[in-house]
mmCIF file of C-alpha atoms and ligand atoms in Angstrom:
data_model
loop_
_atom_site.group_PDB
_atom_site.id
_atom_site.type_symbol
_atom_site.label_atom_id
_atom_site.label_comp_id
_atom_site.label_asym_id
_atom_site.label_seq_id
_atom_site.Cartn_x
_atom_site.Cartn_y
_atom_site.Cartn_z
ATOM 1 C CA MET X 1 -47.975 59.452 -8.106
ATOM 2 C CA PRO X 2 -47.759 57.809 -11.415
ATOM 3 C CA LEU X 3 -44.665 60.267 -12.064
ATOM 4 C CA LEU X 4 -42.825 59.222 -9.041
ATOM 5 C CA THR X 5 -43.275 55.438 -9.516
ATOM 6 C CA ASP X 6 -42.208 55.779 -12.897
ATOM 7 C CA TRP X 7 -38.806 58.052 -11.845
ATOM 8 C CA LEU X 8 -38.158 55.135 -9.111
ATOM 9 C CA LEU X 9 -38.807 52.264 -11.669
ATOM 10 C CA ARG X 10 -36.321 53.834 -13.682
ATOM 11 C CA HIS X 11 -33.621 54.603 -11.260
ATOM 12 C CA SER X 12 -34.030 51.116 -9.784
ATOM 13 C CA VAL X 13 -33.188 49.485 -12.993
ATOM 14 C CA VAL X 14 -30.048 51.722 -13.143
ATOM 15 C CA MET X 15 -29.102 50.713 -10.025
ATOM 16 C CA CYS X 16 -29.738 47.220 -10.510
ATOM 17 C CA LEU X 17 -27.460 47.168 -13.419
ATOM 18 C CA LEU X 18 -24.609 49.078 -11.445
ATOM 19 C CA LEU X 19 -24.962 46.788 -8.892
ATOM 20 C CA HIS X 20 -24.795 43.775 -11.056
ATOM 21 C CA SER X 21 -21.702 44.688 -12.866
ATOM 22 C CA LEU X 22 -20.079 45.625 -9.618
ATOM 23 C CA VAL X 23 -20.841 41.840 -8.530
ATOM 24 C CA LEU X 24 -19.249 40.838 -11.766
ATOM 25 C CA LEU X 25 -16.389 42.881 -11.326
ATOM 26 C CA THR X 26 -15.612 41.513 -7.853
ATOM 27 C CA PHE X 27 -15.795 38.053 -9.249
ATOM 28 C CA CYS X 28 -13.355 38.906 -12.022
ATOM 29 C CA PHE X 29 -10.890 40.325 -9.570
ATOM 30 C CA HIS X 30 -11.293 37.376 -7.153
ATOM 31 C CA HIS X 31 -10.571 35.232 -9.879
ATOM 32 C CA ALA X 32 -7.637 36.789 -11.199
ATOM 33 C CA ALA X 33 -5.951 36.642 -7.836
ATOM 34 C CA THR X 34 -6.727 33.021 -7.365
ATOM 35 C CA THR X 35 -5.799 31.253 -10.672
ATOM 36 C CA CYS X 36 -2.904 29.732 -8.849
ATOM 37 C CA SER X 37 -5.065 27.633 -6.558
ATOM 38 C CA ASN X 38 -8.425 27.761 -4.544
ATOM 39 C CA ARG X 39 -7.543 27.375 -1.347
ATOM 40 C CA CYS X 40 -3.633 27.484 -1.241
ATOM 41 C CA TYR X 41 -1.484 30.627 -1.097
ATOM 42 C CA CYS X 42 0.934 31.275 -3.894
ATOM 43 C CA SER X 43 3.745 33.002 -4.893
ATOM 44 C CA GLU X 44 6.252 33.261 -7.493
ATOM 45 C CA SER X 45 10.178 33.907 -7.059
ATOM 46 C CA GLU X 46 12.128 36.021 -9.744
ATOM 47 C CA THR X 47 13.392 32.969 -11.331
ATOM 48 C CA GLY X 48 9.757 32.090 -12.307
ATOM 49 C CA GLY X 49 9.050 28.977 -10.097
ATOM 50 C CA LYS X 50 5.950 28.761 -8.398
ATOM 51 C CA THR X 51 5.626 28.140 -4.676
ATOM 52 C CA VAL X 52 2.246 26.843 -3.381
ATOM 53 C CA ARG X 53 1.537 27.119 0.283
ATOM 54 C CA CYS X 54 -1.230 25.097 1.855
ATOM 55 C CA SER X 55 -0.148 24.477 5.383
ATOM 56 C CA ASN X 56 -2.484 24.358 8.292
ATOM 57 C CA LEU X 57 -5.646 24.617 6.340
ATOM 58 C CA GLN X 58 -7.386 21.177 7.708
ATOM 59 C CA LEU X 59 -7.458 19.598 4.102
ATOM 60 C CA THR X 60 -8.519 16.189 3.742
ATOM 61 C CA GLU X 61 -7.614 15.719 0.511
ATOM 62 C CA ILE X 62 -4.634 16.889 -1.877
ATOM 63 C CA PRO X 63 -5.810 19.792 -4.062
ATOM 64 C CA LEU X 64 -6.163 19.236 -7.553
ATOM 65 C CA ASP X 65 -5.690 22.949 -8.681
ATOM 66 C CA ILE X 66 -1.818 22.816 -8.310
ATOM 67 C CA PRO X 67 -0.273 24.817 -11.271
ATOM 68 C CA ASN X 68 1.690 22.573 -13.347
ATOM 69 C CA ASP X 69 4.699 24.663 -13.415
ATOM 70 C CA THR X 70 4.837 24.395 -9.343
ATOM 71 C CA GLN X 71 8.390 23.840 -7.760
ATOM 72 C CA ARG X 72 7.675 23.458 -3.987
ATOM 73 C CA ILE X 73 4.321 22.805 -2.267
ATOM 74 C CA TYR X 74 3.774 22.917 1.360
ATOM 75 C CA LEU X 75 0.834 20.566 2.341
ATOM 76 C CA ASP X 76 2.334 20.231 6.192
ATOM 77 C CA PHE X 77 -0.106 20.378 9.227
ATOM 78 C CA ASN X 78 -3.325 19.045 7.530
ATOM 79 C CA LEU X 79 -5.547 16.198 7.992
ATOM 80 C CA LEU X 80 -4.422 14.229 4.790
ATOM 81 C CA THR X 81 -4.507 10.298 5.374
ATOM 82 C CA SER X 82 -3.499 8.834 2.263
ATOM 83 C CA VAL X 83 -1.574 9.717 -0.996
ATOM 84 C CA PRO X 84 -3.342 8.337 -3.835
ATOM 85 C CA THR X 85 -1.878 6.702 -6.905
ATOM 86 C CA ASN X 86 -0.364 9.662 -9.396
ATOM 87 C CA ALA X 87 -1.140 12.440 -6.961
ATOM 88 C CA PHE X 88 0.890 14.857 -8.249
ATOM 89 C CA GLY X 89 0.835 13.706 -11.817
ATOM 90 C CA GLY X 90 1.898 16.600 -14.351
ATOM 91 C CA LEU X 91 3.989 18.371 -11.781
ATOM 92 C CA SER X 92 7.269 17.883 -13.547
ATOM 93 C CA ASN X 93 8.935 20.955 -12.085
ATOM 94 C CA LEU X 94 8.636 19.918 -8.715
ATOM 95 C CA ILE X 95 11.674 20.192 -6.687
ATOM 96 C CA GLU X 96 10.245 19.910 -2.925
ATOM 97 C CA LEU X 97 7.255 18.385 -1.804
ATOM 98 C CA ASP X 98 6.208 18.589 2.369
ATOM 99 C CA ILE X 99 3.296 16.518 3.458
ATOM 100 C CA SER X 100 4.744 16.268 6.722
ATOM 101 C CA HIS X 101 2.580 16.604 10.145
ATOM 102 C CA ASN X 102 -0.714 14.948 8.782
ATOM 103 C CA GLU X 103 -2.407 11.891 9.128
ATOM 104 C CA LEU X 104 -0.808 9.611 6.584
ATOM 105 C CA THR X 105 -1.029 6.042 7.013
ATOM 106 C CA GLN X 106 -0.498 4.928 3.238
ATOM 107 C CA LEU X 107 0.913 5.891 0.225
ATOM 108 C CA GLU X 108 -0.472 3.715 -2.613
ATOM 109 C CA PRO X 109 1.668 2.412 -5.090
ATOM 110 C CA GLY X 110 2.960 5.091 -7.792
ATOM 111 C CA ALA X 111 2.002 8.089 -5.242
ATOM 112 C CA PHE X 112 4.917 10.068 -6.630
ATOM 113 C CA ARG X 113 4.795 8.732 -9.866
ATOM 114 C CA GLY X 114 6.327 11.340 -12.407
ATOM 115 C CA LEU X 115 8.151 13.329 -10.033
ATOM 116 C CA GLY X 116 11.327 11.146 -10.136
ATOM 117 C CA PRO X 117 13.391 13.565 -12.578
ATOM 118 C CA SER X 118 12.784 16.538 -10.467
ATOM 119 C CA LEU X 119 12.057 16.181 -6.710
ATOM 120 C CA GLN X 120 14.887 16.603 -4.441
ATOM 121 C CA PHE X 121 13.442 16.823 -0.999
ATOM 122 C CA LEU X 122 10.160 14.851 0.236
ATOM 123 C CA ASP X 123 8.860 15.455 3.488
ATOM 124 C CA LEU X 124 7.071 12.473 5.072
ATOM 125 C CA SER X 125 7.927 13.050 8.569
ATOM 126 C CA SER X 126 5.378 13.180 11.906
ATOM 127 C CA ASN X 127 2.602 10.954 10.237
ATOM 128 C CA LYS X 128 1.065 7.526 10.947
ATOM 129 C CA LEU X 129 3.187 5.655 8.654
ATOM 130 C CA VAL X 130 3.379 1.979 9.498
ATOM 131 C CA ASN X 131 4.239 -0.199 6.722
ATOM 132 C CA PHE X 132 7.068 0.595 4.030
ATOM 133 C CA ASN X 133 5.747 0.347 0.506
ATOM 134 C CA PRO X 134 8.699 0.387 -1.931
ATOM 135 C CA GLU X 135 5.981 0.680 -4.847
ATOM 136 C CA ALA X 136 4.807 4.408 -3.740
ATOM 137 C CA PHE X 137 8.206 5.729 -4.247
ATOM 138 C CA ASP X 138 8.824 4.353 -7.472
ATOM 139 C CA GLY X 139 11.500 6.088 -9.641
ATOM 140 C CA LEU X 140 11.996 8.585 -6.868
ATOM 141 C CA ARG X 141 15.774 9.304 -6.021
ATOM 142 C CA ALA X 142 14.885 12.097 -3.702
ATOM 143 C CA TYR X 143 15.999 12.758 -0.253
ATOM 144 C CA ALA X 144 12.946 11.818 2.157
ATOM 145 C CA ASN X 145 12.419 12.481 5.436
ATOM 146 C CA LEU X 146 10.695 9.281 7.002
ATOM 147 C CA THR X 147 11.347 10.118 10.715
ATOM 148 C CA ASN X 148 8.643 10.438 13.274
ATOM 149 C CA ASN X 149 6.280 7.534 12.297
ATOM 150 C CA PRO X 150 5.303 4.587 13.584
ATOM 151 C CA TRP X 151 7.504 2.003 11.677
ATOM 152 C CA HIS X 152 6.674 -1.660 11.958
ATOM 153 C CA CYS X 153 10.020 -3.430 11.047
ATOM 154 C CA ASP X 154 9.514 -6.893 9.763
ATOM 155 C CA CYS X 155 10.748 -8.981 6.905
ATOM 156 C CA ASN X 156 8.552 -7.361 4.117
ATOM 157 C CA LEU X 157 10.518 -4.026 5.134
ATOM 158 C CA GLN X 158 13.673 -5.344 5.092
ATOM 159 C CA MET X 159 13.235 -6.927 1.659
ATOM 160 C CA ALA X 160 11.923 -3.648 0.338
ATOM 161 C CA MET X 161 14.923 -1.503 1.117
ATOM 162 C CA PRO X 162 16.922 -2.503 -1.293
ATOM 163 C CA ARG X 163 14.524 -2.207 -3.912
ATOM 164 C CA VAL X 164 14.103 1.675 -3.263
ATOM 165 C CA ASP X 165 15.833 4.373 -5.148
ATOM 166 C CA LEU X 166 15.607 6.918 -2.439
ATOM 167 C CA GLU X 167 18.929 8.789 -1.414
ATOM 168 C CA PRO X 168 19.895 6.110 0.826
ATOM 169 C CA VAL X 169 20.791 7.962 4.030
ATOM 170 C CA SER X 170 16.801 8.707 3.883
ATOM 171 C CA LEU X 171 16.363 4.847 4.888
ATOM 172 C CA THR X 172 17.845 5.629 8.288
ATOM 173 C CA GLY X 173 14.720 7.656 9.182
ATOM 174 C CA ILE X 174 12.688 4.489 9.705
ATOM 175 C CA VAL X 175 12.994 3.992 13.362
ATOM 176 C CA CYS X 176 11.456 0.858 14.350
ATOM 177 C CA GLN X 177 8.711 1.459 16.881
ATOM 178 C CA THR X 178 7.389 -2.381 16.453
ATOM 179 C CA SER X 179 8.978 -5.176 15.056
ATOM 180 C CA ASP X 180 8.031 -8.926 14.290
ATOM 181 C CA PRO X 181 9.255 -10.899 15.643
ATOM 182 C CA GLU X 182 9.118 -8.590 18.697
ATOM 183 C CA GLU X 183 12.108 -10.011 20.703
ATOM 184 C CA ILE X 184 15.038 -9.144 18.003
ATOM 185 C CA GLY X 185 15.419 -6.013 19.913
ATOM 186 C CA VAL X 186 15.237 -3.524 16.844
ATOM 187 C CA GLU X 187 12.238 -1.197 18.481
ATOM 188 C CA GLY X 188 13.527 2.311 19.158
ATOM 189 C CA HIS X 189 16.335 1.703 16.650
ATOM 190 C CA SER X 190 16.937 2.823 12.653
ATOM 191 C CA PHE X 191 16.350 -0.239 11.119
ATOM 192 C CA LEU X 192 19.423 0.362 8.391
ATOM 193 C CA LEU X 193 21.743 1.187 11.038
ATOM 194 C CA LYS X 194 21.391 -2.286 12.533
ATOM 195 C CA PRO X 195 22.873 -4.076 9.829
ATOM 196 C CA ASP X 196 23.572 -7.279 11.740
ATOM 197 C CA ILE X 197 19.721 -7.682 12.301
ATOM 198 C CA ASP X 198 17.682 -10.382 10.154
ATOM 199 C CA LEU X 199 14.150 -9.878 10.395
ATOM 200 C CA CYS X 200 13.309 -12.711 7.723
ATOM 201 C CA VAL X 201 15.350 -15.396 9.468
ATOM 202 C CA VAL X 202 12.521 -16.671 11.806
ATOM 203 C CA MET X 203 10.209 -16.045 8.776
ATOM 204 C CA LYS X 204 12.550 -18.541 7.206
ATOM 205 C CA LYS X 205 12.725 -21.150 10.054
ATOM 206 C CA THR X 206 8.776 -21.269 10.285
ATOM 207 C CA THR X 207 8.246 -21.890 6.667
ATOM 208 C CA ASP X 208 10.640 -24.719 7.259
ATOM 209 C CA VAL X 209 8.908 -26.269 9.987
ATOM 210 C CA ALA X 210 5.636 -25.584 7.889
ATOM 211 C CA MET X 211 6.930 -27.352 5.072
ATOM 212 C CA LEU X 212 8.454 -30.587 7.266
ATOM 213 C CA VAL X 213 4.922 -30.559 8.468
ATOM 214 C CA VAL X 214 3.181 -31.014 5.353
ATOM 215 C CA MET X 215 5.759 -33.377 4.295
ATOM 216 C CA PHE X 216 5.406 -35.553 7.097
ATOM 217 C CA GLY X 217 1.629 -35.252 6.695
ATOM 218 C CA TRP X 218 1.568 -36.516 2.899
ATOM 219 C CA PHE X 219 4.153 -39.252 4.104
ATOM 220 C CA THR X 220 1.535 -40.554 6.484
ATOM 221 C CA MET X 221 -1.228 -40.383 4.349
ATOM 222 C CA VAL X 222 0.583 -42.505 1.562
ATOM 223 C CA ILE X 223 1.906 -44.997 4.377
ATOM 224 C CA SER X 224 -2.021 -45.234 5.720
ATOM 225 C CA TYR X 225 -3.180 -45.661 2.416
ATOM 226 C CA LEU X 226 -0.347 -48.726 1.637
ATOM 227 C CA VAL X 227 -1.429 -50.339 4.735
ATOM 228 C CA TYR X 228 -4.803 -50.245 4.040
ATOM 229 C CA TYR X 229 -4.604 -51.581 0.502
ATOM 230 C CA VAL X 230 -2.631 -54.474 1.561
ATOM 231 C CA ARG X 231 -4.812 -55.206 4.275
ATOM 232 C CA ALA X 232 -7.945 -55.113 2.085
ATOM 233 C CA ASN X 233 -6.210 -57.181 -0.665
ATOM 234 C CA GLN X 234 -5.071 -59.970 1.912
ATOM 235 C CA GLU X 235 -8.998 -59.828 3.159
ATOM 236 C CA ASP X 236 -9.878 -60.492 -0.077
ATOM 237 C CA ALA X 237 -7.740 -63.202 -1.112
ATOM 238 C CA ARG X 238 -8.657 -64.702 2.197
ATOM 239 C CA ARG X 239 -12.296 -64.497 1.337
ATOM 240 C CA HIS X 240 -11.569 -66.055 -2.215
ATOM 241 C CA LEU X 241 -9.322 -68.685 -0.575
ATOM 242 C CA GLU X 242 -12.248 -69.881 1.680
ATOM 243 C CA TYR X 243 -14.597 -69.601 -1.332
ATOM 244 C CA LEU X 244 -12.525 -71.946 -3.198
ATOM 245 C CA LYS X 245 -12.228 -74.494 -0.336
ATOM 246 C CA SER X 246 -16.031 -74.466 0.054
ATOM 247 C CA LEU X 247 -16.573 -75.639 -3.758
ATOM 248 C CA PRO X 248 -16.306 -79.571 -4.088
ATOM 249 C CA ASN X 249 -12.947 -81.079 -3.169
ATOM 250 C CA ARG X 250 -11.263 -82.179 -6.645
ATOM 251 C CA GLN X 251 -11.958 -78.959 -8.825
ATOM 252 C CA GLY X 252 -11.085 -77.103 -5.901
ATOM 253 C CA ARG X 253 -7.703 -78.365 -5.347
ATOM 254 C CA SER X 254 -6.100 -77.124 -8.405
ATOM 255 C CA GLU X 255 -7.868 -73.973 -8.635
ATOM 256 C CA GLU X 256 -6.995 -73.266 -5.089
ATOM 257 C CA SER X 257 -3.219 -74.026 -5.680
ATOM 258 C CA SER X 258 -3.389 -71.642 -8.852
ATOM 259 C CA THR X 259 -4.684 -68.946 -6.902
ATOM 260 C CA ILE X 260 -2.496 -69.315 -4.263
ATOM 261 C CA SER X 261 0.261 -69.223 -6.587
ATOM 262 C CA THR X 262 -0.969 -65.659 -7.928
ATOM 263 C CA VAL X 263 -1.567 -64.255 -4.743
ATOM 264 C CA VAL X 264 1.618 -64.948 -3.630
HETATM 265 C C1 NAG O 301 1.559 23.051 -18.430
HETATM 266 O O1 NAG O 301 0.377 22.913 -19.035
HETATM 267 C C2 NAG O 301 0.196 23.750 -20.258
HETATM 268 C C3 NAG O 301 -1.218 23.520 -20.633
HETATM 269 O O2 NAG O 301 -1.563 22.408 -20.743
HETATM 270 C C4 NAG O 301 1.471 23.258 -21.337
HETATM 271 O O3 NAG O 301 1.531 24.074 -22.301
HETATM 272 C C5 NAG O 301 2.758 23.649 -20.387
HETATM 273 O O4 NAG O 301 3.918 22.988 -21.247
HETATM 274 C C6 NAG O 301 2.822 22.490 -19.081
HETATM 275 N N1 NAG O 301 4.170 23.032 -18.071
HETATM 276 C C7 NAG O 301 4.756 22.090 -17.944
HETATM 277 C C8 NAG O 301 5.986 22.506 -17.074
HETATM 278 O O5 NAG O 301 4.576 20.890 -17.647
HETATM 279 C C1 NAG O 302 13.083 15.600 9.347
HETATM 280 O O1 NAG O 302 11.693 15.785 10.030
HETATM 281 C C2 NAG O 302 11.667 16.006 11.483
HETATM 282 C C3 NAG O 302 10.219 16.187 11.852
HETATM 283 O O2 NAG O 302 9.522 16.703 11.423
HETATM 284 C C4 NAG O 302 12.474 17.361 11.650
HETATM 285 O O3 NAG O 302 12.526 17.570 13.041
HETATM 286 C C5 NAG O 302 13.996 17.148 10.846
HETATM 287 O O4 NAG O 302 14.561 18.275 11.002
HETATM 288 C C6 NAG O 302 13.711 17.041 9.573
HETATM 289 N N1 NAG O 302 14.976 16.467 8.875
HETATM 290 C C7 NAG O 302 15.557 17.159 7.847
HETATM 291 C C8 NAG O 302 16.840 16.592 7.477
HETATM 292 O O5 NAG O 302 15.133 17.940 7.500
#
């Protein structure tokens, strides 16, 4: 009996060691296969440019482990809601970035910082972008696909457009779904292709009206204060005169005339 247990014990130790090394080995191999990025599929072209494919993975955040020599990233058909500042910092070889078909509602200022010199194509189509934030595109000269977003066209958008360096034709992708003012008739059209529309005119008018109202308010206040001041002084003068009249006559006369002259 003790012999059997001894045998079992020795062999189980060996088995255990074997199993252990097997597990370690698989871990090592697994790691080697995914040095590129944890969840995405990576490939390399003959010229050495890496492509990282993270399409359709239900991602809610941009992966942080994208290698810095990547040239193309496909993040389309995910659940991304925003692109934070410096989200692709360090990827100075990036040529193409596809974030289409996501839930993007906002692009933080500097979202594509560092991609300026290399990026040629940025796909932001089929998202939920409403307001155009020029600071997000700081330094980018790429062609951007901005179509299929519920763009809101207003004076801010109009003023933002000259501030971006994107390939100009990109901006024709901004088709207004809503607008302010609503009645101006830009909805359903590409804002850039309607050069005769000025969304800032109405705002200028409203600020003019506001200025007028404020000035009128000030004016009324000043006038009422003046009127009040004059009235109060008149009252004072009248009371003072009455007081002087009530004084013994002779002394009063001379003083009365002098006060009247000062009041007048
Ligand atoms: C990527 O990072 C490594 C190590 O941090 C660095 O040596 C290399 O120059 C970087 N490559 C690029 C293209 O930035
Ligand atoms: C821009 O995106 C839309 C919608 O995703 C697509 O149909 C269109 O072909 C794209 N345009 C370019 C020039 O890639």
